[in-house]
Amino acid sequence: LIKEAKFMLKLDVHVPNTAKLVLAQEERFKSYFNRLTHLITEHERVLHEIAPVTLDLLQPHLADVLLSLKPGFTDLTWTSTNIDLFLKLAWLKLEELETLVRKINDTLHNRVDFNLKNASRSVLINLPDDQSTSCEEFVDMQTRFTKTEGRALAVKSDEVRRACDEIVLLLLEKLPRDETGAVIAQIDPAHVNAFKGYYARMTYNAVFHATKRSFALLKKKVGANFGGGFLFLERPFFEVTVQLSVPSVVLQPNLDDVQHAINGAAKKILYVSRQIQRWGNTDLNGDEANDPSVDYDNIGTKSFYDEIASDI
């Protein structure tokens, strides 16, 4: 309309008074257009920053932002006198949502993902390359090491759990409210359970990966290795002596003792998961659908051990 009015004036064609009024407010309308366009662009940007796993939890907050934008789609026109008020309220709601999303993403990145990655990379057995040990020393070394690593994994799991609880608490504190301070909408408890269950399973997967990787390292270490070459032979894993006891040769420690030490180390790797308490009230390995009537956190040893042992 503005462009047409300008061309009509240049051609000295009669322009209706209503068109002249619009033309006189050209800068005002352009300002509104740019501000509205920027608002919609920023709204889309904030939506793209939301982690998919938290999308359901944020539904009440997203609905509140859409409610603030609704007048722009249904009620306002270019001649409305309350466009500035609409933009102010919409920006306020969008900024609140962006602040909330950033806090959540920061917690997920620095506390949840960070601990999950470190847990997954953990090694649950100590296999030095530059020394040999006796069977007794090997068993004692693995006992101390697995206890330390088990405690470290338990701390990481607990930190992930606490981070998830704090995210839910933050969302509950920031629920949209009306003028009287009453909460407008609640978070669906099923979405909270799904969120915690997801990260409980992710924690389980990290511990399972660390356990499986440690078994693979133990197998590789104690397995025969003929690829080193004459100049690059590895140090023996166990210290053994050969004694001549006519008419036979005696190996100390004997093979049964060595096998017993290795089996003990393998069990200690597996028992690390006993130190990690179950949480999330979910089927950790995901091999069956969750049953709401089952108290998963109190199954068996109440730790990750039961499902780790069945999956290994």
Tab-separated table of C-alpha atoms in Angstrom:
chain	number	residue	atom	x	y	z
A	1	LEU	CA	0.000	0.000	0.000
A	2	ILE	CA	2.804	2.420	0.897
A	3	LYS	CA	4.673	1.695	-2.330
A	4	GLU	CA	1.536	2.146	-4.412
A	5	ALA	CA	0.726	5.419	-2.674
A	6	LYS	CA	4.214	6.723	-3.420
A	7	PHE	CA	3.924	5.834	-7.112
A	8	MET	CA	0.501	7.455	-7.332
A	9	LEU	CA	1.857	10.685	-5.828
A	10	LYS	CA	4.761	10.706	-8.281
A	11	LEU	CA	2.298	10.303	-11.158
A	12	ASP	CA	0.153	13.065	-9.683
A	13	VAL	CA	-2.734	10.639	-9.283
A	14	HIS	CA	-5.307	11.211	-6.547
A	15	VAL	CA	-4.478	9.258	-3.376
A	16	PRO	CA	-7.288	8.501	-0.878
A	17	ASN	CA	-6.937	10.114	2.531
A	18	THR	CA	-6.705	6.739	4.273
A	19	ALA	CA	-3.718	5.834	2.086
A	20	LYS	CA	-2.110	9.190	2.874
A	21	LEU	CA	-2.530	8.476	6.597
A	22	VAL	CA	-0.761	5.137	6.158
A	23	LEU	CA	1.988	6.768	4.117
A	24	ALA	CA	2.522	9.368	6.820
A	25	GLN	CA	3.200	6.568	9.318
A	26	GLU	CA	5.640	4.701	7.069
A	27	GLU	CA	8.540	4.804	9.520
A	28	ARG	CA	6.316	3.646	12.380
A	29	PHE	CA	5.000	0.688	10.417
A	30	LYS	CA	8.494	-0.267	9.211
A	31	SER	CA	9.697	-0.179	12.807
A	32	TYR	CA	6.854	-2.448	13.905
A	33	PHE	CA	7.540	-4.828	11.010
A	34	ASN	CA	11.253	-5.094	11.820
A	35	ARG	CA	10.616	-5.551	15.547
A	36	LEU	CA	7.969	-8.220	14.972
A	37	THR	CA	10.170	-10.040	12.479
A	38	HIS	CA	13.061	-9.987	14.942
A	39	LEU	CA	10.777	-11.318	17.693
A	40	ILE	CA	9.665	-14.285	15.572
A	41	THR	CA	13.259	-14.995	14.482
A	42	GLU	CA	14.474	-14.987	18.070
A	43	HIS	CA	11.581	-17.216	19.133
A	44	GLU	CA	12.602	-19.796	16.540
A	45	ARG	CA	16.242	-19.538	17.611
A	46	VAL	CA	15.396	-20.199	21.261
A	47	LEU	CA	13.234	-23.181	20.271
A	48	HIS	CA	16.165	-24.692	18.350
A	49	GLU	CA	18.379	-24.395	21.455
A	50	ILE	CA	16.092	-26.645	23.506
A	51	ALA	CA	17.561	-30.105	24.105
A	52	PRO	CA	15.098	-32.679	22.700
A	53	VAL	CA	15.119	-34.648	25.963
A	54	THR	CA	13.790	-31.595	27.855
A	55	LEU	CA	11.155	-30.576	25.294
A	56	ASP	CA	8.263	-32.314	27.055
A	57	LEU	CA	9.272	-30.841	30.415
A	58	LEU	CA	9.166	-27.339	28.919
A	59	GLN	CA	5.662	-27.619	27.490
A	60	PRO	CA	4.032	-25.320	30.128
A	61	HIS	CA	6.732	-22.685	29.581
A	62	LEU	CA	6.468	-22.924	25.801
A	63	ALA	CA	2.687	-22.611	26.013
A	64	ASP	CA	3.100	-19.479	28.126
A	65	VAL	CA	5.305	-17.873	25.458
A	66	LEU	CA	2.836	-18.802	22.718
A	67	LEU	CA	0.052	-17.292	24.803
A	68	SER	CA	1.948	-14.001	24.916
A	69	LEU	CA	2.365	-14.133	21.117
A	70	LYS	CA	-1.265	-15.029	20.420
A	71	PRO	CA	-2.599	-11.415	20.237
A	72	GLY	CA	-0.179	-10.758	17.396
A	73	PHE	CA	-1.830	-13.503	15.363
A	74	THR	CA	-5.473	-12.865	16.240
A	75	ASP	CA	-6.183	-9.360	17.595
A	76	LEU	CA	-3.582	-6.798	16.587
A	77	THR	CA	-3.625	-4.786	13.373
A	78	TRP	CA	-1.199	-2.187	12.022
A	79	THR	CA	-3.388	0.550	13.460
A	80	SER	CA	-3.608	-0.965	16.957
A	81	THR	CA	-2.410	1.298	19.732
A	82	ASN	CA	-1.082	-1.435	22.004
A	83	ILE	CA	1.560	-2.964	19.703
A	84	ASP	CA	4.358	-1.590	21.886
A	85	LEU	CA	2.834	-3.196	24.987
A	86	PHE	CA	2.414	-6.483	23.113
A	87	LEU	CA	6.077	-6.452	22.051
A	88	LYS	CA	7.230	-5.629	25.582
A	89	LEU	CA	5.297	-8.506	27.156
A	90	ALA	CA	6.275	-10.961	24.403
A	91	TRP	CA	9.969	-10.100	24.749
A	92	LEU	CA	9.741	-10.503	28.523
A	93	LYS	CA	8.319	-14.018	28.201
A	94	LEU	CA	10.823	-14.976	25.497
A	95	GLU	CA	13.773	-13.746	27.554
A	96	GLU	CA	12.545	-15.726	30.557
A	97	LEU	CA	12.327	-18.849	28.384
A	98	GLU	CA	15.800	-18.265	26.929
A	99	THR	CA	17.315	-17.837	30.397
A	100	LEU	CA	15.651	-21.059	31.529
A	101	VAL	CA	16.821	-22.992	28.451
A	102	ARG	CA	20.393	-21.764	28.896
A	103	LYS	CA	20.484	-22.823	32.553
A	104	ILE	CA	19.182	-26.264	31.616
A	105	ASN	CA	21.643	-26.670	28.741
A	106	ASP	CA	24.509	-25.539	30.954
A	107	THR	CA	23.598	-28.162	33.568
A	108	LEU	CA	23.248	-30.878	30.938
A	109	HIS	CA	26.584	-30.036	29.336
A	110	ASN	CA	28.756	-29.407	32.394
A	111	ARG	CA	27.309	-31.861	34.865
A	112	VAL	CA	25.374	-34.569	33.040
A	113	ASP	CA	27.190	-35.103	29.724
A	114	PHE	CA	30.588	-34.422	31.312
A	115	ASN	CA	30.115	-37.118	33.964
A	116	LEU	CA	28.609	-39.594	31.507
A	117	LYS	CA	31.616	-39.261	29.186
A	118	ASN	CA	34.081	-39.666	32.044
A	119	ALA	CA	32.205	-42.681	33.400
A	120	SER	CA	32.198	-44.314	29.978
A	121	ARG	CA	35.963	-43.818	29.652
A	122	SER	CA	36.751	-45.275	33.084
A	123	VAL	CA	39.025	-48.303	33.359
A	124	LEU	CA	38.121	-50.603	36.230
A	125	ILE	CA	41.327	-52.616	36.399
A	126	ASN	CA	44.969	-51.708	36.931
A	127	LEU	CA	47.243	-53.463	34.419
A	128	PRO	CA	50.731	-51.920	34.542
A	129	ASP	CA	52.908	-52.545	31.487
A	130	ASP	CA	56.257	-51.981	33.194
A	131	GLN	CA	56.143	-54.423	36.085
A	132	SER	CA	55.356	-57.998	36.986
A	133	THR	CA	53.503	-58.982	40.135
A	134	SER	CA	52.849	-62.049	42.191
A	135	CYS	CA	49.323	-63.437	42.318
A	136	GLU	CA	48.828	-62.094	45.852
A	137	GLU	CA	50.050	-58.612	44.899
A	138	PHE	CA	47.845	-58.628	41.809
A	139	VAL	CA	44.741	-59.502	43.828
A	140	ASP	CA	45.497	-56.847	46.468
A	141	MET	CA	46.201	-54.225	43.793
A	142	GLN	CA	42.924	-54.919	41.974
A	143	THR	CA	40.957	-54.885	45.243
A	144	ARG	CA	42.191	-51.394	46.082
A	145	PHE	CA	41.856	-50.119	42.527
A	146	THR	CA	38.312	-51.377	41.915
A	147	LYS	CA	37.125	-49.938	45.232
A	148	THR	CA	38.528	-46.535	44.291
A	149	GLU	CA	37.091	-46.619	40.771
A	150	GLY	CA	33.774	-47.915	42.063
A	151	ARG	CA	33.469	-44.974	44.425
A	152	ALA	CA	34.380	-42.592	41.607
A	153	LEU	CA	31.706	-44.080	39.331
A	154	ALA	CA	29.152	-43.901	42.134
A	155	VAL	CA	29.943	-40.208	42.589
A	156	LYS	CA	29.513	-39.573	38.851
A	157	SER	CA	26.192	-41.426	38.817
A	158	ASP	CA	24.986	-39.491	41.849
A	159	GLU	CA	26.028	-36.200	40.241
A	160	VAL	CA	23.998	-37.022	37.128
A	161	ARG	CA	21.003	-37.894	39.315
A	162	ARG	CA	21.296	-34.667	41.313
A	163	ALA	CA	21.628	-32.611	38.143
A	164	CYS	CA	18.426	-34.145	36.763
A	165	ASP	CA	16.613	-33.439	40.043
A	166	GLU	CA	17.800	-29.836	40.001
A	167	ILE	CA	16.631	-29.335	36.416
A	168	VAL	CA	13.164	-30.577	37.341
A	169	LEU	CA	13.132	-28.390	40.458
A	170	LEU	CA	14.169	-25.348	38.394
A	171	LEU	CA	11.363	-25.977	35.918
A	172	LEU	CA	8.837	-26.312	38.729
A	173	GLU	CA	10.008	-23.041	40.284
A	174	LYS	CA	9.677	-21.237	36.941
A	175	LEU	CA	6.193	-22.506	36.044
A	176	PRO	CA	4.016	-19.762	34.482
A	177	ARG	CA	1.729	-17.941	36.904
A	178	ASP	CA	-1.220	-15.575	36.619
A	179	GLU	CA	-1.573	-12.101	38.128
A	180	THR	CA	-2.400	-13.583	41.547
A	181	GLY	CA	0.706	-15.789	41.574
A	182	ALA	CA	-1.209	-19.025	41.031
A	183	VAL	CA	0.405	-21.623	38.767
A	184	ILE	CA	-1.303	-21.785	35.384
A	185	ALA	CA	-0.081	-25.193	34.208
A	186	GLN	CA	1.826	-28.122	35.723
A	187	ILE	CA	4.463	-30.445	34.301
A	188	ASP	CA	3.129	-33.903	33.509
A	189	PRO	CA	4.656	-36.346	36.073
A	190	ALA	CA	5.048	-38.887	33.250
A	191	HIS	CA	7.389	-36.460	31.466
A	192	VAL	CA	9.459	-36.062	34.643
A	193	ASN	CA	9.759	-39.843	35.005
A	194	ALA	CA	10.688	-40.218	31.333
A	195	PHE	CA	13.400	-37.544	31.665
A	196	LYS	CA	14.976	-39.120	34.754
A	197	GLY	CA	14.629	-42.610	33.326
A	198	TYR	CA	16.420	-41.552	30.134
A	199	TYR	CA	19.478	-40.317	31.998
A	200	ALA	CA	19.439	-43.278	34.386
A	201	ARG	CA	19.698	-45.543	31.328
A	202	MET	CA	22.454	-43.341	29.881
A	203	THR	CA	24.367	-43.690	33.160
A	204	TYR	CA	23.860	-47.454	33.079
A	205	ASN	CA	25.165	-47.569	29.490
A	206	ALA	CA	28.274	-45.619	30.517
A	207	VAL	CA	28.989	-48.025	33.398
A	208	PHE	CA	28.286	-51.032	31.169
A	209	HIS	CA	30.701	-49.704	28.534
A	210	ALA	CA	33.419	-49.148	31.164
A	211	THR	CA	32.886	-52.680	32.535
A	212	LYS	CA	32.956	-54.304	29.107
A	213	ARG	CA	36.041	-52.322	28.109
A	214	SER	CA	37.856	-53.364	31.286
A	215	PHE	CA	37.102	-57.039	30.615
A	216	ALA	CA	38.495	-56.626	27.101
A	217	LEU	CA	41.713	-55.075	28.471
A	218	LEU	CA	42.124	-57.914	30.975
A	219	LYS	CA	41.570	-60.502	28.254
A	220	LYS	CA	44.102	-58.822	25.994
A	221	LYS	CA	46.674	-58.590	28.782
A	222	VAL	CA	46.528	-62.193	29.925
A	223	GLY	CA	46.143	-63.617	26.418
A	224	ALA	CA	49.140	-64.915	24.515
A	225	ASN	CA	50.937	-62.220	22.501
A	226	PHE	CA	53.515	-63.298	19.969
A	227	GLY	CA	53.586	-60.106	17.925
A	228	GLY	CA	56.130	-58.138	19.928
A	229	GLY	CA	59.240	-59.403	18.187
A	230	PHE	CA	62.548	-60.318	19.760
A	231	LEU	CA	63.528	-56.751	20.668
A	232	PHE	CA	60.114	-55.686	21.952
A	233	LEU	CA	59.009	-58.440	24.292
A	234	GLU	CA	56.540	-57.335	26.971
A	235	ARG	CA	57.296	-57.912	30.620
A	236	PRO	CA	55.609	-61.024	32.048
A	237	PHE	CA	52.290	-60.337	33.701
A	238	PHE	CA	52.925	-62.583	36.719
A	239	GLU	CA	56.130	-63.435	38.513
A	240	VAL	CA	56.582	-67.202	38.391
A	241	THR	CA	59.398	-69.532	39.308
A	242	VAL	CA	60.218	-72.949	37.959
A	243	GLN	CA	61.643	-75.470	40.432
A	244	LEU	CA	63.128	-78.778	39.550
A	245	SER	CA	61.688	-81.435	41.799
A	246	VAL	CA	62.922	-84.736	40.468
A	247	PRO	CA	61.370	-86.371	38.652
A	248	SER	CA	59.084	-83.405	37.790
A	249	VAL	CA	59.152	-79.643	37.300
A	250	VAL	CA	57.068	-77.467	39.651
A	251	LEU	CA	55.665	-74.079	38.641
A	252	GLN	CA	55.141	-71.561	41.461
A	253	PRO	CA	52.504	-70.237	41.561
A	254	ASN	CA	50.788	-73.039	39.696
A	255	LEU	CA	48.364	-72.441	36.852
A	256	ASP	CA	45.350	-72.929	39.113
A	257	ASP	CA	46.539	-70.085	41.351
A	258	VAL	CA	47.090	-67.819	38.333
A	259	GLN	CA	43.663	-68.647	36.952
A	260	HIS	CA	42.098	-68.030	40.341
A	261	ALA	CA	43.763	-64.583	40.543
A	262	ILE	CA	42.533	-63.663	37.057
A	263	ASN	CA	39.009	-64.876	37.826
A	264	GLY	CA	39.076	-62.861	41.041
A	265	ALA	CA	40.086	-59.729	39.124
A	266	ALA	CA	37.241	-60.292	36.659
A	267	LYS	CA	34.748	-60.616	39.521
A	268	LYS	CA	36.021	-57.415	41.087
A	269	ILE	CA	35.448	-55.578	37.794
A	270	LEU	CA	31.884	-56.846	37.796
A	271	TYR	CA	31.344	-56.042	41.477
A	272	VAL	CA	32.201	-52.371	40.862
A	273	SER	CA	28.599	-51.900	39.692
A	274	ARG	CA	27.374	-52.965	43.146
A	275	GLN	CA	28.601	-49.613	44.462
A	276	ILE	CA	26.334	-47.695	42.076
A	277	GLN	CA	22.826	-47.332	43.423
A	278	ARG	CA	19.896	-47.654	41.016
A	279	TRP	CA	17.854	-44.536	40.312
A	280	GLY	CA	15.354	-43.259	37.762
A	281	ASN	CA	12.895	-46.076	38.571
A	282	THR	CA	13.293	-47.594	35.114
A	283	ASP	CA	14.382	-50.800	33.428
A	284	LEU	CA	18.036	-49.816	33.053
A	285	ASN	CA	19.051	-51.956	30.097
A	286	GLY	CA	15.817	-51.252	28.224
A	287	ASP	CA	15.164	-54.893	27.356
A	288	GLU	CA	11.518	-54.628	28.392
A	289	ALA	CA	8.803	-51.991	28.622
A	290	ASN	CA	8.592	-50.156	31.934
A	291	ASP	CA	5.847	-51.418	34.200
A	292	PRO	CA	4.431	-48.607	36.404
A	293	SER	CA	3.614	-51.136	39.127
A	294	VAL	CA	7.270	-52.234	39.482
A	295	ASP	CA	9.600	-50.484	41.921
A	296	TYR	CA	12.716	-50.842	39.776
A	297	ASP	CA	14.983	-48.971	42.188
A	298	ASN	CA	14.524	-51.692	44.825
A	299	ILE	CA	15.046	-54.738	42.611
A	300	GLY	CA	17.691	-57.272	43.665
A	301	THR	CA	20.810	-55.599	45.028
A	302	LYS	CA	19.272	-52.131	44.388
A	303	SER	CA	22.341	-51.403	42.280
A	304	PHE	CA	23.448	-51.526	38.638
A	305	TYR	CA	24.991	-54.933	39.306
A	306	ASP	CA	21.944	-57.087	38.492
A	307	GLU	CA	21.533	-55.873	34.918
A	308	ILE	CA	25.269	-55.422	34.273
A	309	ALA	CA	25.806	-59.061	35.250
A	310	SER	CA	22.993	-60.248	32.963
A	311	ASP	CA	24.167	-58.147	30.002
A	312	ILE	CA	27.861	-59.005	30.222
